[in-house]
PDB file of C-alpha atoms in Angstrom:
ATOM      1  CA  MET E 219      17.575   9.264 -33.001  1.00  0.00           C
ATOM      2  CA  THR E 220      14.768   9.789 -31.051  1.00  0.00           C
ATOM      3  CA  LEU E 221      15.372   8.089 -27.202  1.00  0.00           C
ATOM      4  CA  PRO E 222      12.372   6.196 -26.050  1.00  0.00           C
ATOM      5  CA  LEU E 223      10.396   8.498 -23.238  1.00  0.00           C
ATOM      6  CA  PRO E 224      11.554   7.216 -19.801  1.00  0.00           C
ATOM      7  CA  TYR E 225       8.380   5.477 -17.765  1.00  0.00           C
ATOM      8  CA  ALA E 226       7.586   3.728 -14.746  1.00  0.00           C
ATOM      9  CA  GLU E 227       4.098   1.688 -13.922  1.00  0.00           C
ATOM     10  CA  VAL E 228       1.889   0.058 -11.456  1.00  0.00           C
ATOM     11  CA  ILE E 229       1.303  -3.603 -11.993  1.00  0.00           C
ATOM     12  CA  GLY E 230      -1.456  -5.820 -10.675  1.00  0.00           C
ATOM     13  CA  ASP E 231      -4.424  -8.323 -11.226  1.00  0.00           C
ATOM     14  CA  PRO E 232      -6.752  -6.371 -11.132  1.00  0.00           C
ATOM     15  CA  ILE E 233      -5.224  -2.816 -11.955  1.00  0.00           C
ATOM     16  CA  ALA E 234      -8.187  -0.960 -14.057  1.00  0.00           C
ATOM     17  CA  HIS E 235      -9.189   0.458 -10.727  1.00  0.00           C
ATOM     18  CA  SER E 236      -5.306   1.965  -9.734  1.00  0.00           C
ATOM     19  CA  ARG E 237      -5.403   5.717  -9.219  1.00  0.00           C
ATOM     20  CA  SER E 238      -1.276   5.777  -9.392  1.00  0.00           C
ATOM     21  CA  PRO E 239      -1.073   6.921 -13.178  1.00  0.00           C
ATOM     22  CA  LEU E 240      -3.071   9.818 -11.849  1.00  0.00           C
ATOM     23  CA  ILE E 241      -1.082  10.852  -9.036  1.00  0.00           C
ATOM     24  CA  HIS E 242       2.353  10.176 -10.652  1.00  0.00           C
ATOM     25  CA  GLY E 243       1.151  11.757 -13.585  1.00  0.00           C
ATOM     26  CA  PHE E 244       0.163  14.845 -11.727  1.00  0.00           C
ATOM     27  CA  TRP E 245       3.193  15.184 -10.255  1.00  0.00           C
ATOM     28  CA  LEU E 246       5.258  14.689 -13.372  1.00  0.00           C
ATOM     29  CA  GLU E 247       3.287  17.558 -15.216  1.00  0.00           C
ATOM     30  CA  ALA E 248       3.613  19.561 -12.190  1.00  0.00           C
ATOM     31  CA  LEU E 249       7.852  19.143 -12.075  1.00  0.00           C
ATOM     32  CA  GLY E 250       7.881  19.568 -15.822  1.00  0.00           C
ATOM     33  CA  ILE E 251       9.588  15.920 -16.297  1.00  0.00           C
ATOM     34  CA  ASP E 252       9.181  14.443 -19.619  1.00  0.00           C
ATOM     35  CA  ALA E 253       8.407  10.978 -18.689  1.00  0.00           C
ATOM     36  CA  GLU E 254       5.093   8.651 -18.461  1.00  0.00           C
ATOM     37  CA  TYR E 255       3.546   6.404 -15.681  1.00  0.00           C
ATOM     38  CA  ARG E 256       1.771   3.572 -16.690  1.00  0.00           C
ATOM     39  CA  ALA E 257      -1.060   0.807 -15.268  1.00  0.00           C
ATOM     40  CA  THR E 258      -0.231  -2.525 -16.685  1.00  0.00           C
ATOM     41  CA  HIS E 259      -2.109  -5.652 -16.267  1.00  0.00           C
ATOM     42  CA  VAL E 260      -0.179  -8.537 -15.057  1.00  0.00           C
ATOM     43  CA  THR E 261      -1.564 -11.922 -14.066  1.00  0.00           C
ATOM     44  CA  PRO E 262       0.280 -14.289 -11.645  1.00  0.00           C
ATOM     45  CA  GLU E 263       1.010 -16.687 -14.266  1.00  0.00           C
ATOM     46  CA  GLY E 264       2.628 -13.434 -16.442  1.00  0.00           C
ATOM     47  CA  LEU E 265       4.831 -11.893 -13.464  1.00  0.00           C
ATOM     48  CA  ALA E 266       8.099 -13.950 -14.281  1.00  0.00           C
ATOM     49  CA  ALA E 267       7.921 -12.625 -18.250  1.00  0.00           C
ATOM     50  CA  TYR E 268       7.128  -9.172 -16.968  1.00  0.00           C
ATOM     51  CA  PHE E 269      10.130  -8.918 -15.178  1.00  0.00           C
ATOM     52  CA  GLU E 270      11.991 -10.639 -17.734  1.00  0.00           C
ATOM     53  CA  SER E 271      10.898  -8.306 -20.545  1.00  0.00           C
ATOM     54  CA  ARG E 272      11.221  -4.830 -18.345  1.00  0.00           C
ATOM     55  CA  ARG E 273      15.149  -6.085 -17.733  1.00  0.00           C
ATOM     56  CA  SER E 274      15.868  -5.246 -21.140  1.00  0.00           C
ATOM     57  CA  ASP E 275      13.912  -1.984 -21.691  1.00  0.00           C
ATOM     58  CA  PRO E 276      16.159   0.915 -21.099  1.00  0.00           C
ATOM     59  CA  ALA E 277      13.208   3.104 -21.010  1.00  0.00           C
ATOM     60  CA  TRP E 278      11.717   1.211 -17.880  1.00  0.00           C
ATOM     61  CA  ARG E 279      12.452   2.920 -14.560  1.00  0.00           C
ATOM     62  CA  GLY E 280      10.764   0.826 -12.392  1.00  0.00           C
ATOM     63  CA  THR E 281       7.146  -0.284 -11.133  1.00  0.00           C
ATOM     64  CA  ASN E 282       4.939  -0.254  -8.118  1.00  0.00           C
ATOM     65  CA  ILE E 283       3.296  -3.734  -7.060  1.00  0.00           C
ATOM     66  CA  THR E 284      -0.322  -4.208  -6.003  1.00  0.00           C
ATOM     67  CA  ILE E 285      -2.522  -7.022  -5.076  1.00  0.00           C
ATOM     68  CA  PRO E 286      -1.840  -9.951  -5.550  1.00  0.00           C
ATOM     69  CA  HIS E 287       2.058  -9.789  -6.552  1.00  0.00           C
ATOM     70  CA  LYS E 288       3.818  -8.055  -3.524  1.00  0.00           C
ATOM     71  CA  GLN E 289       5.159 -11.428  -1.956  1.00  0.00           C
ATOM     72  CA  ALA E 290       5.551 -13.363  -5.389  1.00  0.00           C
ATOM     73  CA  ALA E 291       7.527 -10.548  -6.704  1.00  0.00           C
ATOM     74  CA  LEU E 292      10.102 -10.976  -4.279  1.00  0.00           C
ATOM     75  CA  ASP E 293      11.187 -14.056  -6.187  1.00  0.00           C
ATOM     76  CA  HIS E 294      11.928 -12.140  -9.459  1.00  0.00           C
ATOM     77  CA  VAL E 295      14.293  -9.385  -8.163  1.00  0.00           C
ATOM     78  CA  GLU E 296      17.319  -8.768  -6.002  1.00  0.00           C
ATOM     79  CA  ASP E 297      16.553  -8.170  -2.354  1.00  0.00           C
ATOM     80  CA  ARG E 298      19.552  -6.135  -1.303  1.00  0.00           C
ATOM     81  CA  GLY E 299      17.770  -4.512   1.876  1.00  0.00           C
ATOM     82  CA  ASP E 300      16.512  -7.780   3.116  1.00  0.00           C
ATOM     83  CA  VAL E 301      12.908  -6.788   2.527  1.00  0.00           C
ATOM     84  CA  ARG E 302      12.024 -10.700   2.660  1.00  0.00           C
ATOM     85  CA  GLY E 303      13.495 -10.653   6.422  1.00  0.00           C
ATOM     86  CA  SER E 304      11.725  -7.500   7.697  1.00  0.00           C
ATOM     87  CA  ILE E 305       8.398  -6.883   5.666  1.00  0.00           C
ATOM     88  CA  GLY E 306       8.301  -9.831   3.906  1.00  0.00           C
ATOM     89  CA  ALA E 307       6.716  -8.123   0.815  1.00  0.00           C
ATOM     90  CA  ILE E 308       7.590  -5.582  -1.806  1.00  0.00           C
ATOM     91  CA  ASN E 309       5.411  -2.645  -3.329  1.00  0.00           C
ATOM     92  CA  THR E 310       8.330  -1.151  -5.375  1.00  0.00           C
ATOM     93  CA  VAL E 311      11.034  -2.108  -7.768  1.00  0.00           C
ATOM     94  CA  VAL E 312      13.531   0.152  -9.464  1.00  0.00           C
ATOM     95  CA  ARG E 313      16.446  -0.387 -11.308  1.00  0.00           C
ATOM     96  CA  ALA E 314      19.918   0.120 -10.030  1.00  0.00           C
ATOM     97  CA  GLU E 315      22.811   1.850 -11.629  1.00  0.00           C
ATOM     98  CA  ASP E 316      24.350  -1.297 -12.499  1.00  0.00           C
ATOM     99  CA  GLY E 317      21.199  -2.451 -14.268  1.00  0.00           C
ATOM    100  CA  ALA E 318      19.592  -4.957 -11.365  1.00  0.00           C
ATOM    101  CA  LEU E 319      15.965  -4.876 -10.445  1.00  0.00           C
ATOM    102  CA  ILE E 320      15.910  -3.874  -6.645  1.00  0.00           C
ATOM    103  CA  GLY E 321      12.500  -4.729  -4.734  1.00  0.00           C
ATOM    104  CA  THR E 322      11.845  -2.458  -1.739  1.00  0.00           C
ATOM    105  CA  ASN E 323       9.022  -1.386   0.400  1.00  0.00           C
ATOM    106  CA  THR E 324       7.177   2.118   0.492  1.00  0.00           C
ATOM    107  CA  ASP E 325       3.839   1.001   1.844  1.00  0.00           C
ATOM    108  CA  ALA E 326       4.714   0.915   5.582  1.00  0.00           C
ATOM    109  CA  GLY E 327       6.051   4.608   5.372  1.00  0.00           C
ATOM    110  CA  GLY E 328       2.984   5.568   3.494  1.00  0.00           C
ATOM    111  CA  PHE E 329       0.739   3.832   5.956  1.00  0.00           C
ATOM    112  CA  TYR E 330       2.156   5.403   8.965  1.00  0.00           C
ATOM    113  CA  ALA E 331       2.642   9.015   7.726  1.00  0.00           C
ATOM    114  CA  PRO E 332      -1.040   9.819   8.373  1.00  0.00           C
ATOM    115  CA  ILE E 333      -1.295   8.501  11.946  1.00  0.00           C
ATOM    116  CA  ALA E 334       2.245   9.511  12.927  1.00  0.00           C
ATOM    117  CA  GLY E 335       0.665  12.166  15.339  1.00  0.00           C
ATOM    118  CA  LEU E 336      -0.996   9.333  17.441  1.00  0.00           C
ATOM    119  CA  ASP E 337       0.662   7.827  20.451  1.00  0.00           C
ATOM    120  CA  LEU E 338       0.577   3.998  19.681  1.00  0.00           C
ATOM    121  CA  GLU E 339       2.823   2.774  22.102  1.00  0.00           C
ATOM    122  CA  GLY E 340       1.440   0.243  24.343  1.00  0.00           C
ATOM    123  CA  ARG E 341      -2.100   0.375  22.610  1.00  0.00           C
ATOM    124  CA  HIS E 342      -4.298  -2.133  20.533  1.00  0.00           C
ATOM    125  CA  ALA E 343      -4.754  -2.344  16.978  1.00  0.00           C
ATOM    126  CA  VAL E 344      -6.932  -4.298  15.001  1.00  0.00           C
ATOM    127  CA  VAL E 345      -5.670  -5.562  11.444  1.00  0.00           C
ATOM    128  CA  VAL E 346      -7.884  -7.182   8.880  1.00  0.00           C
ATOM    129  CA  GLY E 347      -5.852  -9.305   6.466  1.00  0.00           C
ATOM    130  CA  ALA E 348      -2.737 -10.760   6.251  1.00  0.00           C
ATOM    131  CA  GLY E 349      -1.638 -10.290   3.043  1.00  0.00           C
ATOM    132  CA  GLY E 350       1.514  -7.983   1.626  1.00  0.00           C
ATOM    133  CA  GLY E 351      -0.331  -4.945   2.601  1.00  0.00           C
ATOM    134  CA  ALA E 352      -1.040  -6.418   6.193  1.00  0.00           C
ATOM    135  CA  ARG E 353       2.801  -7.169   6.486  1.00  0.00           C
ATOM    136  CA  ALA E 354       3.981  -3.359   5.847  1.00  0.00           C
ATOM    137  CA  ILE E 355       1.333  -2.537   8.338  1.00  0.00           C
ATOM    138  CA  LEU E 356       2.624  -4.599  10.868  1.00  0.00           C
ATOM    139  CA  PHE E 357       6.085  -3.831  10.436  1.00  0.00           C
ATOM    140  CA  ALA E 358       5.292  -0.156  10.650  1.00  0.00           C
ATOM    141  CA  LEU E 359       2.996  -0.724  13.965  1.00  0.00           C
ATOM    142  CA  SER E 360       6.111  -2.750  15.300  1.00  0.00           C
ATOM    143  CA  ARG E 361       8.185  -0.073  15.084  1.00  0.00           C
ATOM    144  CA  VAL E 362       6.275   2.485  17.127  1.00  0.00           C
ATOM    145  CA  GLY E 363       6.051   0.047  20.083  1.00  0.00           C
ATOM    146  CA  ILE E 364       2.403  -1.157  19.295  1.00  0.00           C
ATOM    147  CA  GLY E 365       1.318  -3.196  22.431  1.00  0.00           C
ATOM    148  CA  ARG E 366      -0.933  -5.799  21.013  1.00  0.00           C
ATOM    149  CA  VAL E 367      -2.696  -6.311  17.345  1.00  0.00           C
ATOM    150  CA  THR E 368      -5.504  -8.587  16.799  1.00  0.00           C
ATOM    151  CA  ILE E 369      -5.636  -9.743  13.536  1.00  0.00           C
ATOM    152  CA  LEU E 370      -8.962 -11.017  11.753  1.00  0.00           C
ATOM    153  CA  ASN E 371      -8.375 -13.042   8.708  1.00  0.00           C
ATOM    154  CA  ARG E 372     -10.062 -16.266   7.168  1.00  0.00           C
ATOM    155  CA  ASN E 373      -6.763 -18.350   7.408  1.00  0.00           C
ATOM    156  CA  VAL E 374      -6.116 -17.875  11.317  1.00  0.00           C
ATOM    157  CA  LEU E 375      -3.014 -19.864  11.303  1.00  0.00           C
ATOM    158  CA  LYS E 376      -1.477 -17.752   8.679  1.00  0.00           C
ATOM    159  CA  ALA E 377      -2.690 -14.657  10.676  1.00  0.00           C
ATOM    160  CA  ALA E 378      -1.034 -16.148  13.906  1.00  0.00           C
ATOM    161  CA  ALA E 379       2.513 -16.720  12.016  1.00  0.00           C
ATOM    162  CA  LEU E 380       2.306 -13.261  10.965  1.00  0.00           C
ATOM    163  CA  LEU E 381       2.182 -12.091  14.432  1.00  0.00           C
ATOM    164  CA  SER E 382       5.005 -14.233  15.599  1.00  0.00           C
ATOM    165  CA  SER E 383       7.355 -13.266  12.569  1.00  0.00           C
ATOM    166  CA  PHE E 384       7.127  -9.487  13.737  1.00  0.00           C
ATOM    167  CA  GLY E 385       7.518 -10.376  17.174  1.00  0.00           C
ATOM    168  CA  ILE E 386       4.110  -8.535  18.137  1.00  0.00           C
ATOM    169  CA  LYS E 387       1.758  -9.873  21.173  1.00  0.00           C
ATOM    170  CA  GLY E 388      -1.906 -10.366  19.848  1.00  0.00           C
ATOM    171  CA  ASP E 389      -4.051 -13.031  18.599  1.00  0.00           C
ATOM    172  CA  ALA E 390      -5.353 -14.415  15.416  1.00  0.00           C
ATOM    173  CA  VAL E 391      -9.315 -14.785  15.184  1.00  0.00           C
ATOM    174  CA  PRO E 392     -11.815 -15.836  12.092  1.00  0.00           C
ATOM    175  CA  LEU E 393     -13.024 -12.569   9.853  1.00  0.00           C
ATOM    176  CA  GLY E 394     -16.328 -12.242  11.409  1.00  0.00           C
ATOM    177  CA  SER E 395     -14.851 -12.186  14.997  1.00  0.00           C
ATOM    178  CA  PRO E 396     -16.632  -9.435  17.378  1.00  0.00           C
ATOM    179  CA  LEU E 397     -14.250  -6.738  17.277  1.00  0.00           C
ATOM    180  CA  PRO E 398     -11.945  -5.839  20.677  1.00  0.00           C
ATOM    181  CA  PRO E 399     -12.152  -2.222  22.425  1.00  0.00           C
ATOM    182  CA  ALA E 400      -9.143  -1.558  20.140  1.00  0.00           C
ATOM    183  CA  ASP E 401      -7.671   1.968  19.600  1.00  0.00           C
ATOM    184  CA  LEU E 402      -6.860   1.470  16.111  1.00  0.00           C
ATOM    185  CA  LEU E 403      -8.561  -0.600  13.217  1.00  0.00           C
ATOM    186  CA  VAL E 404      -7.093  -0.826   9.985  1.00  0.00           C
ATOM    187  CA  ASN E 405      -8.655  -2.731   7.054  1.00  0.00           C
ATOM    188  CA  ALA E 406      -5.590  -4.264   5.258  1.00  0.00           C
ATOM    189  CA  SER E 407      -7.683  -6.539   2.878  1.00  0.00           C
ATOM    190  CA  ALA E 408      -9.294  -6.063  -0.217  1.00  0.00           C
ATOM    191  CA  LEU E 409     -12.826  -6.425   1.123  1.00  0.00           C
ATOM    192  CA  GLY E 410     -14.875  -3.463   0.422  1.00  0.00           C
ATOM    193  CA  MET E 411     -13.204  -2.616  -2.570  1.00  0.00           C
ATOM    194  CA  GLY E 412     -15.267  -2.349  -5.657  1.00  0.00           C
ATOM    195  CA  GLY E 413     -15.877  -5.866  -7.045  1.00  0.00           C
ATOM    196  CA  GLN E 414     -15.335  -7.346  -3.967  1.00  0.00           C
ATOM    197  CA  PRO E 415     -17.681  -8.385  -0.949  1.00  0.00           C
ATOM    198  CA  PRO E 416     -18.078  -5.985   1.876  1.00  0.00           C
ATOM    199  CA  LEU E 417     -16.227  -5.640   5.071  1.00  0.00           C
ATOM    200  CA  ASP E 418     -19.177  -6.606   7.597  1.00  0.00           C
ATOM    201  CA  LEU E 419     -17.834  -5.427  10.835  1.00  0.00           C
ATOM    202  CA  ASP E 420     -19.862  -4.127  13.962  1.00  0.00           C
ATOM    203  CA  LEU E 421     -17.817  -1.141  15.232  1.00  0.00           C
ATOM    204  CA  SER E 422     -19.783  -0.341  18.665  1.00  0.00           C
ATOM    205  CA  PRO E 423     -17.036  -2.361  20.575  1.00  0.00           C
ATOM    206  CA  LEU E 424     -14.514   0.507  19.754  1.00  0.00           C
ATOM    207  CA  PRO E 425     -13.842   3.317  22.294  1.00  0.00           C
ATOM    208  CA  GLU E 426     -14.854   6.763  20.977  1.00  0.00           C
ATOM    209  CA  ASP E 427     -11.235   8.012  20.805  1.00  0.00           C
ATOM    210  CA  ALA E 428     -10.494   5.093  18.299  1.00  0.00           C
ATOM    211  CA  VAL E 429      -9.424   6.007  14.592  1.00  0.00           C
ATOM    212  CA  VAL E 430     -10.562   3.711  11.699  1.00  0.00           C
ATOM    213  CA  TYR E 431      -8.146   3.700   8.727  1.00  0.00           C
ATOM    214  CA  ASP E 432      -9.244   1.846   5.559  1.00  0.00           C
ATOM    215  CA  ILE E 433      -6.561   1.329   2.953  1.00  0.00           C
ATOM    216  CA  VAL E 434      -8.952   0.713  -0.039  1.00  0.00           C
ATOM    217  CA  TYR E 435      -9.458   3.714  -2.207  1.00  0.00           C
ATOM    218  CA  SER E 436     -11.695   2.397  -4.836  1.00  0.00           C
ATOM    219  CA  PRO E 437     -14.625   3.428  -3.462  1.00  0.00           C
ATOM    220  CA  LEU E 438     -12.620   6.246  -1.473  1.00  0.00           C
ATOM    221  CA  GLU E 439     -15.836   6.328   0.676  1.00  0.00           C
ATOM    222  CA  THR E 440     -15.988   2.653   1.905  1.00  0.00           C
ATOM    223  CA  PRO E 441     -18.633   1.369   3.880  1.00  0.00           C
ATOM    224  CA  LEU E 442     -16.214   0.806   6.777  1.00  0.00           C
ATOM    225  CA  LEU E 443     -15.735   4.509   6.705  1.00  0.00           C
ATOM    226  CA  ALA E 444     -19.099   5.785   6.199  1.00  0.00           C
ATOM    227  CA  GLN E 445     -20.130   3.583   9.568  1.00  0.00           C
ATOM    228  CA  ALA E 446     -17.196   5.114  11.335  1.00  0.00           C
ATOM    229  CA  ARG E 447     -18.254   8.329  10.379  1.00  0.00           C
ATOM    230  CA  ALA E 448     -21.810   7.688  11.383  1.00  0.00           C
ATOM    231  CA  ARG E 449     -20.144   6.837  14.942  1.00  0.00           C
ATOM    232  CA  GLY E 450     -18.636   9.926  14.886  1.00  0.00           C
ATOM    233  CA  LEU E 451     -15.014   8.006  14.884  1.00  0.00           C
ATOM    234  CA  ASP E 452     -11.886   9.693  13.234  1.00  0.00           C
ATOM    235  CA  THR E 453     -10.951   8.051   9.928  1.00  0.00           C
ATOM    236  CA  VAL E 454      -8.283   7.753   7.554  1.00  0.00           C
ATOM    237  CA  ASP E 455      -8.927   6.796   3.969  1.00  0.00           C
ATOM    238  CA  GLY E 456      -6.859   4.948   1.568  1.00  0.00           C
ATOM    239  CA  LEU E 457      -5.610   8.173  -0.315  1.00  0.00           C
ATOM    240  CA  ASP E 458      -3.633   9.102   2.080  1.00  0.00           C
ATOM    241  CA  MET E 459      -1.411   5.789   2.479  1.00  0.00           C
ATOM    242  CA  LEU E 460      -1.655   5.606  -1.506  1.00  0.00           C
ATOM    243  CA  ILE E 461      -0.272   9.224  -1.970  1.00  0.00           C
ATOM    244  CA  GLY E 462       2.612   8.610   0.774  1.00  0.00           C
ATOM    245  CA  GLN E 463       3.591   5.591  -0.708  1.00  0.00           C
ATOM    246  CA  ALA E 464       3.775   6.751  -4.231  1.00  0.00           C
ATOM    247  CA  ALA E 465       5.655   9.817  -3.220  1.00  0.00           C
ATOM    248  CA  LEU E 466       8.696   7.592  -1.907  1.00  0.00           C
ATOM    249  CA  ALA E 467       8.488   5.347  -4.965  1.00  0.00           C
ATOM    250  CA  PHE E 468       8.271   8.682  -7.125  1.00  0.00           C
ATOM    251  CA  GLU E 469      11.547   9.866  -6.244  1.00  0.00           C
ATOM    252  CA  LEU E 470      13.039   6.438  -6.562  1.00  0.00           C
ATOM    253  CA  PHE E 471      11.778   6.627 -10.159  1.00  0.00           C
ATOM    254  CA  PHE E 472      12.242   9.669 -11.255  1.00  0.00           C
ATOM    255  CA  GLY E 473      15.191  11.390  -9.086  1.00  0.00           C
ATOM    256  CA  ALA E 474      12.833  14.336  -7.765  1.00  0.00           C
ATOM    257  CA  ALA E 475      10.661  15.024  -4.876  1.00  0.00           C
ATOM    258  CA  PRO E 476       7.159  15.432  -5.980  1.00  0.00           C
ATOM    259  CA  PRO E 477       5.725  18.789  -4.986  1.00  0.00           C
ATOM    260  CA  ARG E 478       3.511  17.636  -2.066  1.00  0.00           C
ATOM    261  CA  ASP E 479       2.267  21.029  -1.182  1.00  0.00           C
ATOM    262  CA  ARG E 480      -0.003  20.552  -3.722  1.00  0.00           C
ATOM    263  CA  ASP E 481      -1.802  17.539  -2.308  1.00  0.00           C
ATOM    264  CA  ASP E 482      -4.978  19.819  -1.913  1.00  0.00           C
ATOM    265  CA  GLY E 483      -5.139  19.777  -5.616  1.00  0.00           C
ATOM    266  CA  LEU E 484      -3.836  16.401  -5.946  1.00  0.00           C
ATOM    267  CA  ARG E 485      -6.723  14.792  -3.778  1.00  0.00           C
ATOM    268  CA  GLU E 486      -9.358  16.957  -5.785  1.00  0.00           C
ATOM    269  CA  LEU E 487      -8.274  15.299  -8.759  1.00  0.00           C
ATOM    270  CA  LEU E 488      -8.286  11.803  -7.386  1.00  0.00           C
ATOM    271  CA  GLU E 489     -11.669  12.376  -5.858  1.00  0.00           C
ATOM    272  CA  LYS E 490     -13.225  13.082  -9.190  1.00  0.00           C
TER     273      LYS E 490
END
């Protein structure tokens, strides 16, 4: 009897844009692991049924989670690491040895890795958005001693509550408000993603040594990053965070560390 091939996946709505299957497929092939990684479209209405179906699938190793499920998924899995009480959102679910589905978050580590060399203690950051991605980013910033965060979001009350939940000093202002002269600007929203409205910001208030970080990776060269580069600002694109968080999840799914020495080849694949 042939056993089913082990697999992991990424879920979201929409999901066709996801580069995660390319990343995990690249690493699986490089390591010679006989397994698959898929992209699966799951709507908010189908989220509960999705997790119920995976509980009884012995080949399923886990899933990554993208927009809009990062907070809602917490209601369908066990939270043994109290991610709800710390970050408040998950982007990864794995099956434990006892069969339980455990939620965790690799976004915070993936976000911080590309900017680990920056001294952010006491500095000012701007974050656009207040969803699951923003939660992981604020968690990471709070851990490195950020001094102040300004959140730009349509729902100002939601953004203000988010700052309070992480104990971060700062302010919440409506989307479209002028930027303060911050040291770091992070787009943690879907604005600028293919099929979404653009993120229209005037970057002129930012100092010359500011860093602009866009977690959107489809397209890779977002209008925000293009504007930042035209000003000569340092930038970080969405692939850096995507690859970083995927590396942490890959080891959870398949029990092996991905070959990060091949990141240059992986980026070439993803940029095609």
